[in-house]
Short mmCIF file of C-alpha atoms and ligand atoms in Angstrom, two decimals:
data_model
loop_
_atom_site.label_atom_id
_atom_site.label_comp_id
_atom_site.label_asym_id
_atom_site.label_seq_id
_atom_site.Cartn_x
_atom_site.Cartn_y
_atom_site.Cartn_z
CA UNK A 1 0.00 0.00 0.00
CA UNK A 2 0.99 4.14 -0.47
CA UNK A 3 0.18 7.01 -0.52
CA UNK A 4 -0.94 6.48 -4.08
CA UNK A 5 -3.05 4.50 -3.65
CA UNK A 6 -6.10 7.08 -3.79
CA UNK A 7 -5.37 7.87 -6.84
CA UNK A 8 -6.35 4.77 -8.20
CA UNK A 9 -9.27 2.39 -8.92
CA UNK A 10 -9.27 -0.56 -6.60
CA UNK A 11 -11.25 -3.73 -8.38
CA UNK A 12 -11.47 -6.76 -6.84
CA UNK A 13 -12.86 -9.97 -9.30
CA UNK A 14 -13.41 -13.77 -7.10
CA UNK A 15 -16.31 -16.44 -7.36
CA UNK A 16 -19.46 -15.95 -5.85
CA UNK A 17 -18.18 -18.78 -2.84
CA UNK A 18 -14.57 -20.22 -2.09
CA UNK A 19 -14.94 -23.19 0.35
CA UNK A 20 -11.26 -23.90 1.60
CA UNK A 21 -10.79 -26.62 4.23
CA UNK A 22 -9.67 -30.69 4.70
CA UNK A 23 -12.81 -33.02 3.57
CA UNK A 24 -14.43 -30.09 1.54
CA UNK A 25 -14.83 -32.59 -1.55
CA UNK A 26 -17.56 -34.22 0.18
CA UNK A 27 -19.63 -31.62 0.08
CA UNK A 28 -20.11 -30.94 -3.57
CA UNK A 29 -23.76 -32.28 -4.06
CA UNK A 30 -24.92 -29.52 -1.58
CA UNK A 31 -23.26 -26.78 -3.82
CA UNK A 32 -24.66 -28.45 -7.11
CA UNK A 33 -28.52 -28.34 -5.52
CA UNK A 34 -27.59 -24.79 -4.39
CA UNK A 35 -27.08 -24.18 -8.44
CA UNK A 36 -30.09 -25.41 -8.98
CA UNK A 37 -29.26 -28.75 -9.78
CA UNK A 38 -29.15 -30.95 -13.13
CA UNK A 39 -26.82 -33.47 -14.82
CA UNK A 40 -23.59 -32.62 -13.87
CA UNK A 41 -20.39 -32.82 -16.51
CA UNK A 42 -17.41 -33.74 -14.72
CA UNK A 43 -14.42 -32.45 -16.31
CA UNK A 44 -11.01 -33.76 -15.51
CA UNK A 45 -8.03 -35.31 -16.95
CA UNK A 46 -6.78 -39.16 -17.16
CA UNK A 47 -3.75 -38.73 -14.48
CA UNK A 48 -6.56 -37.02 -11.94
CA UNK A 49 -8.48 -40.42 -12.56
CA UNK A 50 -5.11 -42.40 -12.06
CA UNK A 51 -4.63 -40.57 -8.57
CA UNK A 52 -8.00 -41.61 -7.42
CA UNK A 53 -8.88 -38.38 -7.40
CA UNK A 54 -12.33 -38.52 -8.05
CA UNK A 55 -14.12 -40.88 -5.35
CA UNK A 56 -14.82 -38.40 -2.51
CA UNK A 57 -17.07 -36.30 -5.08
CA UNK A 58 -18.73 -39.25 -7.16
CA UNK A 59 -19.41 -40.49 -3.24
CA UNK A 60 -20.91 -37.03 -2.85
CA UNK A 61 -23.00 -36.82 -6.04
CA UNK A 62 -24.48 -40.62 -6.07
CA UNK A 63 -25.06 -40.00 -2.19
CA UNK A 64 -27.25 -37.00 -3.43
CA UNK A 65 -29.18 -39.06 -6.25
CA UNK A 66 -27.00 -36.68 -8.90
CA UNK A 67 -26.65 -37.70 -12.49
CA UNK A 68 -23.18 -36.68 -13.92
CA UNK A 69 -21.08 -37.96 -16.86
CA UNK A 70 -17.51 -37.78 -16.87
CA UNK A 71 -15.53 -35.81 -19.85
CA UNK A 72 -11.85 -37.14 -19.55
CA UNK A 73 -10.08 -36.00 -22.00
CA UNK A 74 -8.44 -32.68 -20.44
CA UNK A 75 -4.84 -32.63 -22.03
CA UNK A 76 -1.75 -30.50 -20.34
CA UNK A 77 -1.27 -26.74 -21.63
CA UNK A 78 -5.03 -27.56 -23.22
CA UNK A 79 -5.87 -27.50 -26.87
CA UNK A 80 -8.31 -25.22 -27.85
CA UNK A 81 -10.33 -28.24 -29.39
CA UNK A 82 -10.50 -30.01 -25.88
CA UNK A 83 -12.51 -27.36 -25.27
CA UNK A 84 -14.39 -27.78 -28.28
CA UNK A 85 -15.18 -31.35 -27.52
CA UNK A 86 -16.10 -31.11 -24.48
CA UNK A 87 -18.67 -28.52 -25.09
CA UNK A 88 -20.13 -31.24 -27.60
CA UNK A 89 -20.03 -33.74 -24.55
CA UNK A 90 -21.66 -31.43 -22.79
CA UNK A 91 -24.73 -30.71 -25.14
CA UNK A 92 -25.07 -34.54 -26.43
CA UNK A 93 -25.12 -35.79 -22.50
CA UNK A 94 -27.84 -32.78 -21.72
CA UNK A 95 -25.60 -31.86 -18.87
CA UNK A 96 -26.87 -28.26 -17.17
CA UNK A 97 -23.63 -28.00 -14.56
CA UNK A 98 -20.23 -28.23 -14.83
CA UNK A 99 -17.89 -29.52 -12.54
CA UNK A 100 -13.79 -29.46 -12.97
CA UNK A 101 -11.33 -31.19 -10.72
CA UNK A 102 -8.00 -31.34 -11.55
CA UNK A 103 -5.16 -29.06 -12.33
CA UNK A 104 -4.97 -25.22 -14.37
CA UNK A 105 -5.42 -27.44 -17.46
CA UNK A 106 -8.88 -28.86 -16.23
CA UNK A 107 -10.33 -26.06 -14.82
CA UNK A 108 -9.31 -24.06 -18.04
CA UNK A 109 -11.37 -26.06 -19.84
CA UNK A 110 -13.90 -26.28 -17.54
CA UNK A 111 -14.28 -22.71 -18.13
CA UNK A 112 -14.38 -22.96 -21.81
CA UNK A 113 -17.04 -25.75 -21.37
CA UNK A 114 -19.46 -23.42 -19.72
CA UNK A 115 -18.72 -20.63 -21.96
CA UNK A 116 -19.83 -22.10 -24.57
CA UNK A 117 -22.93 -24.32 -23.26
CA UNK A 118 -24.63 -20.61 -23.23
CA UNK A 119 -22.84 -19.22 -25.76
CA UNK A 120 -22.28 -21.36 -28.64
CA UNK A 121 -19.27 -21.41 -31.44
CA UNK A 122 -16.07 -22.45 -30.76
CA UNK A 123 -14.10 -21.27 -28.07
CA UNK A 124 -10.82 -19.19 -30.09
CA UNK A 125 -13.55 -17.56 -31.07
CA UNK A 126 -14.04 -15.85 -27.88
CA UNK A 127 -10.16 -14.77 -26.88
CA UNK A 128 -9.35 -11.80 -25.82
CA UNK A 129 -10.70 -9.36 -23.27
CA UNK A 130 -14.55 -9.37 -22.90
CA UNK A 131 -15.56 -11.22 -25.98
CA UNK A 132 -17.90 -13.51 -24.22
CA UNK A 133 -21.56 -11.94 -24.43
CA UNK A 134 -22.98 -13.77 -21.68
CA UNK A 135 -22.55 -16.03 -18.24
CA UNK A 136 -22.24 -19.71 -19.24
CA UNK A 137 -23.50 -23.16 -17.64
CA UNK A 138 -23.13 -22.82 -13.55
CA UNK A 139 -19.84 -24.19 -12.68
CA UNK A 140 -18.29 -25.63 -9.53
CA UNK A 141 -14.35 -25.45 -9.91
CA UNK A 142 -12.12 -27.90 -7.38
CA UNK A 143 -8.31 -28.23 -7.62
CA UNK A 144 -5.79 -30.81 -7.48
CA UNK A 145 -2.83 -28.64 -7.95
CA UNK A 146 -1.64 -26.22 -5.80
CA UNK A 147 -0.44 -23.54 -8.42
CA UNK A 148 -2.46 -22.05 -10.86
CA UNK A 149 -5.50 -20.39 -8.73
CA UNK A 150 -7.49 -20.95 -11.68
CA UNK A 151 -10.86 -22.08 -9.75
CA UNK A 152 -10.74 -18.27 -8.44
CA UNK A 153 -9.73 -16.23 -12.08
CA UNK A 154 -11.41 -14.65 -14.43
CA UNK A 155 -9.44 -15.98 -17.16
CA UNK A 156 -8.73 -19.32 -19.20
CA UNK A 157 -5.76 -20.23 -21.00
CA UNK A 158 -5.45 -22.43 -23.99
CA UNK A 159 -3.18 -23.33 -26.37
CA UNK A 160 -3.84 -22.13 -30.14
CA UNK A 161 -1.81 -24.85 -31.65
CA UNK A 162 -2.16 -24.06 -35.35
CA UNK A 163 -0.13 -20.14 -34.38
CA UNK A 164 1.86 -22.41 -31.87
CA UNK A 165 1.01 -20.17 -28.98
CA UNK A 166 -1.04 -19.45 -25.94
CA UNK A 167 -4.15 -17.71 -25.84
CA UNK A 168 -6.44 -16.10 -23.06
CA UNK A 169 -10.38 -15.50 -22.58
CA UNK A 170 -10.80 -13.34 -20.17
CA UNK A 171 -14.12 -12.63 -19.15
CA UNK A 172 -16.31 -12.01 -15.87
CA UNK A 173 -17.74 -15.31 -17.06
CA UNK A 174 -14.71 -17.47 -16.40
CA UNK A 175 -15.25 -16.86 -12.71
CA UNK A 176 -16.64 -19.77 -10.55
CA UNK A 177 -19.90 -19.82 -9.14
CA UNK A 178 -18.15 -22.18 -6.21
CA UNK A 179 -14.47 -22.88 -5.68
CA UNK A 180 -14.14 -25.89 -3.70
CA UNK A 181 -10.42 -25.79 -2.61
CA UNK A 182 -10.03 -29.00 -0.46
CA UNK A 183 -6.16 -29.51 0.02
CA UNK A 184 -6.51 -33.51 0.51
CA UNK A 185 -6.90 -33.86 -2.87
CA UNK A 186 -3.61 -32.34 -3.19
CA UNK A 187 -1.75 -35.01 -1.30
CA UNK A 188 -1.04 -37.07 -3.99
CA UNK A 189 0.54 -34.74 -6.50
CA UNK A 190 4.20 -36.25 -7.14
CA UNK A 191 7.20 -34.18 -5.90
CA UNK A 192 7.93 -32.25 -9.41
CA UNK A 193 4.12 -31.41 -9.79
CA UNK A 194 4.40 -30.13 -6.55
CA UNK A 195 7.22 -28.23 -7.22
CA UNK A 196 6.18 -26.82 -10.62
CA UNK A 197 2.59 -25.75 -9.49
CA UNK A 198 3.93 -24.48 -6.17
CA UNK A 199 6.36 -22.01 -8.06
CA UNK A 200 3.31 -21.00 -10.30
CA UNK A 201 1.44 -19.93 -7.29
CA UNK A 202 4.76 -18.11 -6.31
CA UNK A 203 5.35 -16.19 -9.60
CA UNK A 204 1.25 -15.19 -9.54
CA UNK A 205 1.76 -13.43 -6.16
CA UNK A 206 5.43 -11.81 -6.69
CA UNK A 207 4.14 -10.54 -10.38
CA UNK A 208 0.89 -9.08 -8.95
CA UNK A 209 2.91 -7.72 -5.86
CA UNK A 210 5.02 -5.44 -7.91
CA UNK A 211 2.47 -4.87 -10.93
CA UNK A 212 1.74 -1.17 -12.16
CA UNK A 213 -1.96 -2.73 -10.97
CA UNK A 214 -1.56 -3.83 -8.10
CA UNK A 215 -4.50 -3.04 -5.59
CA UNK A 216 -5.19 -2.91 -2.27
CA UNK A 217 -6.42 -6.02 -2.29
CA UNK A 218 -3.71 -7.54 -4.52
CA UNK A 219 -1.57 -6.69 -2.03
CA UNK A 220 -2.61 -7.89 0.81
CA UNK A 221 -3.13 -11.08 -0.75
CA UNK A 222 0.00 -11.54 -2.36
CA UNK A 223 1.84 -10.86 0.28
CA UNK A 224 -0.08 -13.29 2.62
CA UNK A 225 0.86 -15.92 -0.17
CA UNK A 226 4.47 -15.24 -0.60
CA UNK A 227 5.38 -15.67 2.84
CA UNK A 228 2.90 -19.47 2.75
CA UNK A 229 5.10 -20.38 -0.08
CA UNK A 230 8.56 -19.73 0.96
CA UNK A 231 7.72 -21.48 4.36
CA UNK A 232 5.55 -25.06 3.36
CA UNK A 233 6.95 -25.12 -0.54
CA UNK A 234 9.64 -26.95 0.68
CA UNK A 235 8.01 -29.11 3.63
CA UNK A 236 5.45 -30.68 0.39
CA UNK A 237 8.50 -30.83 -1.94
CA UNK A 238 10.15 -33.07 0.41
CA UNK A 239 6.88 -34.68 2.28
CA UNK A 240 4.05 -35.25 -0.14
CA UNK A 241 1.96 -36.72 2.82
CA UNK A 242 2.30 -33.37 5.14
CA UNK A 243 -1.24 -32.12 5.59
CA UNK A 244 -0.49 -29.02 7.25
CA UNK A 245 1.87 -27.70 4.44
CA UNK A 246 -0.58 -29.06 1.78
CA UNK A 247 -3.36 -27.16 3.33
CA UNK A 248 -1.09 -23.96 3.32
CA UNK A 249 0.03 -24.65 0.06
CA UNK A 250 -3.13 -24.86 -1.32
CA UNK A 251 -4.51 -21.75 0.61
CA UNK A 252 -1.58 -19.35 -0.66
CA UNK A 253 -1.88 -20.63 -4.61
CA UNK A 254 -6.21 -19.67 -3.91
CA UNK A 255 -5.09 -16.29 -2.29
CA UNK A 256 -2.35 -16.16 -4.94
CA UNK A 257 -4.93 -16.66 -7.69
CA UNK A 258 -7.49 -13.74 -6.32
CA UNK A 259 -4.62 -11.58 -6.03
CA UNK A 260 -3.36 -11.70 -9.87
CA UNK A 261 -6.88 -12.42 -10.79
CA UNK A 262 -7.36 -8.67 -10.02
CA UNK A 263 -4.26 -7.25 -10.42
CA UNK A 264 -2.43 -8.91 -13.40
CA UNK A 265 1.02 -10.46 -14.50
CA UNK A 266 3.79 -9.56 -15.94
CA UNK A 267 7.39 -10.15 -17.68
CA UNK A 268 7.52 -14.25 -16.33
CA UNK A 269 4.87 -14.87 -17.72
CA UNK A 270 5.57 -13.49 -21.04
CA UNK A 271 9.19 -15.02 -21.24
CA UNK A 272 7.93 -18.27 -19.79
CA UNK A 273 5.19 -19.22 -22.48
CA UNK A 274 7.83 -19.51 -25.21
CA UNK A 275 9.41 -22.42 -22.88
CA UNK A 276 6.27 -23.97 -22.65
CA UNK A 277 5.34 -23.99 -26.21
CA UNK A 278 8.53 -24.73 -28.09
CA UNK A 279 9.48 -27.40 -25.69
CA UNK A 280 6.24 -28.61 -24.32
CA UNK A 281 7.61 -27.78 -20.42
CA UNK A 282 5.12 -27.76 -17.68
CA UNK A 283 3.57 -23.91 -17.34
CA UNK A 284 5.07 -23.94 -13.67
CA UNK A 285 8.22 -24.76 -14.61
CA UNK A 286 8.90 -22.64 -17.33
CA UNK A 287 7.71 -19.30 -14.82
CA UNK A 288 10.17 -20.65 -12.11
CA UNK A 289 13.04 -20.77 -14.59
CA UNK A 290 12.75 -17.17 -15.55
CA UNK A 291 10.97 -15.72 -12.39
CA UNK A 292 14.87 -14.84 -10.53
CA UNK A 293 15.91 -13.34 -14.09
CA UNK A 294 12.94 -11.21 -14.06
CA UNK A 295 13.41 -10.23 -10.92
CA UNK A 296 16.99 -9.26 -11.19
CA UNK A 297 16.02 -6.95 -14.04
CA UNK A 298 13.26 -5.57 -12.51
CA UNK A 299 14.25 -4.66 -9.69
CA UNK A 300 14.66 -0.87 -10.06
CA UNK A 301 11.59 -0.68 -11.31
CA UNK A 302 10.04 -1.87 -7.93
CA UNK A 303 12.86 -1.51 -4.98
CA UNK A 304 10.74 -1.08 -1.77
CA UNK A 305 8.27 -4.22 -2.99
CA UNK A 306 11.44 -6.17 -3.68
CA UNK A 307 13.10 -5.34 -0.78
CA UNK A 308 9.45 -6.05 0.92
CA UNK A 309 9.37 -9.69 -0.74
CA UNK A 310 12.88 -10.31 0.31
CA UNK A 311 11.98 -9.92 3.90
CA UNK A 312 8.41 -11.97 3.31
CA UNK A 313 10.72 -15.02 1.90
CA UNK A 314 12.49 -14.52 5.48
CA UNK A 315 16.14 -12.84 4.36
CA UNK A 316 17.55 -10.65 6.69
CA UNK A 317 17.00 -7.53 4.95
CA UNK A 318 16.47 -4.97 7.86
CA UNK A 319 18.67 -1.68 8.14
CA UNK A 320 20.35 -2.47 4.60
CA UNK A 321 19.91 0.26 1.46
CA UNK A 322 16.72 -0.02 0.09
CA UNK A 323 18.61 -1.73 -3.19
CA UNK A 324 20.42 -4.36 -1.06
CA UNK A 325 17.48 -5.83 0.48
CA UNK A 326 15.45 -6.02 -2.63
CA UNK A 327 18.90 -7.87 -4.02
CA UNK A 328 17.73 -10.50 -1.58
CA UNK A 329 14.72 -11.01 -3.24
CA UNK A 330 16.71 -12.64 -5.87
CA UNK A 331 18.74 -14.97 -3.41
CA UNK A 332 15.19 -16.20 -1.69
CA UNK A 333 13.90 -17.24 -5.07
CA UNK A 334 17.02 -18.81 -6.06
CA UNK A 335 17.80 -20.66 -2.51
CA UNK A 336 13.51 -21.81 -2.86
CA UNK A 337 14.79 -23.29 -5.96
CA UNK A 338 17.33 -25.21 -4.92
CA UNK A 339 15.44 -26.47 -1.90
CA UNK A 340 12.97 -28.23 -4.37
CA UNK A 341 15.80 -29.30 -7.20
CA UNK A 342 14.82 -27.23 -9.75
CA UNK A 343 17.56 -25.49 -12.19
CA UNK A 344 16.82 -22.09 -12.97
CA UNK A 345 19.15 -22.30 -16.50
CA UNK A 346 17.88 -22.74 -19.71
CA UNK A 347 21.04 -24.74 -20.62
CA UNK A 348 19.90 -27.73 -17.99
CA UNK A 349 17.00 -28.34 -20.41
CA UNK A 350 18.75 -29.38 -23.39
CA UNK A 351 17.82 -26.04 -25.33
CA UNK A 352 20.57 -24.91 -27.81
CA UNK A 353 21.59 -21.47 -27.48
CA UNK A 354 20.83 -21.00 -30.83
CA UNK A 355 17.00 -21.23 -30.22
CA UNK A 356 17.40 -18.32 -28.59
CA UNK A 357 16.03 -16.36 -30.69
CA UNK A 358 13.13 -18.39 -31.11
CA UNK A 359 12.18 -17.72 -27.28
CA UNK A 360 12.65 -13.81 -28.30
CA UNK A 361 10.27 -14.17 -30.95
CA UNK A 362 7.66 -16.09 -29.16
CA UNK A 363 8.07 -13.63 -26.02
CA UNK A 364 7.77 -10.77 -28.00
CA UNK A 365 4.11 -12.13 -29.03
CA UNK A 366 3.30 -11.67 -25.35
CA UNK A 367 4.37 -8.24 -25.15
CA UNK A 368 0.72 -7.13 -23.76
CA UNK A 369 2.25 -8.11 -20.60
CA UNK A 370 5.26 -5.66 -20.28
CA UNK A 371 2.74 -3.01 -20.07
CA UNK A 372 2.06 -3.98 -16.44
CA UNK A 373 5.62 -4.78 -15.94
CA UNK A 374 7.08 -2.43 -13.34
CA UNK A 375 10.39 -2.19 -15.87
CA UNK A 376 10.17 -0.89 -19.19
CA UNK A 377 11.47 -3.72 -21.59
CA UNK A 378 12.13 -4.12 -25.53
CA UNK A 379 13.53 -6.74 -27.22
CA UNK A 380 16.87 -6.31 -26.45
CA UNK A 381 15.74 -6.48 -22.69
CA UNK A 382 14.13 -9.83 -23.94
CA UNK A 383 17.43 -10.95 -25.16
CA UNK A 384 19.56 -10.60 -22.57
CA UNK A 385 17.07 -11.55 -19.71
CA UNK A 386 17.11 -15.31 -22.11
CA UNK A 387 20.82 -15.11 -22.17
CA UNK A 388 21.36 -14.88 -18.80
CA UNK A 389 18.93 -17.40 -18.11
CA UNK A 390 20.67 -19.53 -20.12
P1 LIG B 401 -2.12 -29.57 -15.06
O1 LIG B 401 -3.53 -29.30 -14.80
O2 LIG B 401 -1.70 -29.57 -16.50
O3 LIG B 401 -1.72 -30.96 -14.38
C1 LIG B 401 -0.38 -31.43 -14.49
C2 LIG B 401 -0.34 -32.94 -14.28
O4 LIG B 401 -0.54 -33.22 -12.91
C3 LIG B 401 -1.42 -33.71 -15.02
O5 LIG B 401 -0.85 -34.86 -15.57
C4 LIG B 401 -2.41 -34.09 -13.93
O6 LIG B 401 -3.08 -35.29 -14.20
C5 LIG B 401 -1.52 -34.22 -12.74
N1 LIG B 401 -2.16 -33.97 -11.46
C6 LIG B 401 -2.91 -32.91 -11.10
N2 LIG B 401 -3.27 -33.01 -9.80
C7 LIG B 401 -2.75 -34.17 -9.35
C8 LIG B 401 -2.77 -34.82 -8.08
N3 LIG B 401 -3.35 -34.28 -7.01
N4 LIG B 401 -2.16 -36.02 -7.98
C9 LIG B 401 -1.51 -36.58 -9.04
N5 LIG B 401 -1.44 -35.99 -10.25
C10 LIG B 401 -2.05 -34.80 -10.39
O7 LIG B 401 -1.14 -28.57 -14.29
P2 LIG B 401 -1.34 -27.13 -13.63
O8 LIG B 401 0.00 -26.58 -13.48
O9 LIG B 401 -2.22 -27.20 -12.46
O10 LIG B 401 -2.12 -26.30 -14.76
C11 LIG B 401 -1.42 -25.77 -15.86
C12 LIG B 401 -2.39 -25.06 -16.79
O11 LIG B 401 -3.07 -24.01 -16.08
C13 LIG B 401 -1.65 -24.38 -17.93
O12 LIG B 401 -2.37 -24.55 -19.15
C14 LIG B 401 -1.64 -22.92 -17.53
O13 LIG B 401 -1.53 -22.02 -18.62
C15 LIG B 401 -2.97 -22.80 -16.83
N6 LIG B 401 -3.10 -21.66 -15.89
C16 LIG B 401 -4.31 -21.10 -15.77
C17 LIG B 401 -4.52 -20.03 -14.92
C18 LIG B 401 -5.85 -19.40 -14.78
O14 LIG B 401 -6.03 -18.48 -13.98
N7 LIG B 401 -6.83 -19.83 -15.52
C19 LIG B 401 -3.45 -19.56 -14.15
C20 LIG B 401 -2.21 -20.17 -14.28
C21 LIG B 401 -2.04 -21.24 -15.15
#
């Protein structure tokens, strides 16, 4: 927060309910006779199945007398025609609710499933900001991951594979009508899931925390997040079956996700996405390897927040210049990293440095989110954020 902060419009976007608590799954009938009711479509994908994932809410709906049908054919880093086929599940099945459980990737197209249940066509037909005319099927959004936030945005992300990049539909009408955030269903995520999605949740709350729109509420949230993740990241890298950091885990990527969901991303994201479309690398992974090259640039752009974020990941940053501590920030993300084994260099992936300048390229297609950046960057910037990385 400062002094600024009046001269600004504070918005703040979530679903109409967020449930969070252990056992929560069981009590998804009640919030699908809340809605009204109706053959449910439950969306999901085949590893979510694998994990067992599943039985505490088909207990719920058969204990409730519910019809659903199950749509399992979510793929990571979705397809936009996932989305399209499951929209023709939905119709042919006469389903009137939708229900996703899984990661990002199902509750992405979850989104897209009850956008266009009300709103017909297909669903690249609808990216961008505020395309979609009108609120879709009721939907009931639980995750499995604790990373993306998704089950509290306003926003879906797919994959346009035929211009080999990602996409976004943003739109009031991605929001949930209930997020159902029950961190047991979390437990059996393997360590580099865990990892990945937990650094997602990370990046969400660090980028909103120093965006040119952050909020009020943004802030408070993000910063609430940060410090969850830097303390039980770790504990359910390294102990998959630790409830307590699982259920803080999974509240800090939900608190994560309502504070980006209102106050935006930034560079990461944009120099990730490349990553994660040339090389098909998990959308986690991709914003951890950039997110302490990002910060190291941007860091003048944002000093006090830095410094701020430094001290939230627990370095000693008190009495240094305001520049020093935020330096810090930097050595917290990288030290997080190495407590969960993952590389922060491009080189560990087996990218040539001479596909660098396909990452430029591809980042540069993202450039709507350097306007929120708190740096000013061109493609120069680009360039030499990628070879450092490297
Ligand atoms: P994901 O949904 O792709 O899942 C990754 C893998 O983990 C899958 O194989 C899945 O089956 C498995 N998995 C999920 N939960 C599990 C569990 N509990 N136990 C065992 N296996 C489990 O991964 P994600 O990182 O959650 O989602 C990534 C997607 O989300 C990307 O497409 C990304 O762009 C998108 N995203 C969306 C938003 C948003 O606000 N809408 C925000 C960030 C990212």
């Amino acid at each position: 927060m400062s002094e600024t902060d009046q001269n600004k419009t504070h918005i703040f976007y979530s679903p109409n309910k967020i449930v969070i608590g252990l056992n929560t799954a069981s009590l998804v009938a009640d919030e699908v006779q809340r809605l009204g009711g109706g053959k449910v479509l439950i969306v999901t994908d085949p590893g979510v199945v694998q994990a067992d994932l599943m039985a505490p809410v088909e207990k719920s709906l058969q204990d409730a007398g519910v019809a659903y049908t199950i749509y399992d054919g979510v793929e990571p880093e979705p397809p936009a025609r996932v989305i399209d086929s499951g929209a023709e599940v939905f119709q042919s099945e006469g389903c009137e609710l939708v229900l996703g459980i899984g990661g990002g990737s199902s509750l992405d197209v979850s989104k897209g499933i009850s956008i266009l249940a009300a709103n017909g066509g297909k669903v690249l037909d609808y990216v961008g900001i505020d395309q979609v005319p009108k609120k879709g099927a009721a939907m009931i959004l639980m995750p499995t991951t604790a990373g993306t936030g998704s089950e509290v945005t306003r926003v879906l992300v797919l994959t346009d594979e035929a211009q080999n990049t990602k996409n976004v539909v943003f739109t009031p009408f991605a929001l949930a009508d209930v997020a159902i955030v029950d961190p047991l269903l979390t437990l059996s995520m393997p360590p580099t899931v865990t990892a990945d999605t937990g650094m997602d949740a990370l990046v969400h709350a660090v980028e909103t925390y120093v965006s040119m729109n952050a909020t009020v509420f943004s802030d408070i949230l993000a910063e609430r997040a940060i410090e969850l993740i830097a303390r039980y990241l770790p504990v359910t890298r390294a102990k998959g079956s630790n409830t307590q950091a699982r259920y803080y885990m999974s509240l800090a990527a939900t608190l994560a996700g309502c504070a980006f969901g209102s106050g935006g991303l930034g560079a990461v994201h944009a120099l990730a996405y490349p990553l994660g479309t040339e090389y098909h690398m998990t959308h986690g992974r991709t914003n951890a390897i950039m997110l302490p090259h990002v910060v190291n640039f941007n860091i003048s752009g944002s000093p006090e927040k830095y410094a701020r974020i430094a001290a939230l990941m627990g370095q000693d940053a008190e009495g240094l210049p305001v520049f020093e501590a935020a330096q810090l920030a930097v050595v917290a993300i990288q030290e997080l990293l190495e407590a969960i084994s993952v590389s922060y260099r491009i080189r560990d992936y087996g990218i040539s440095e001479e596909d660098l300048p396909k990452l430029v390229d591809g980042a540069m297609k993202q450039s709507r989110l350097f306007v929120p950046n708190p740096k000013d960057l061109n493609e120069d910037d680009v360039r030499s954020i990628y070879q450092m990385a490297y």
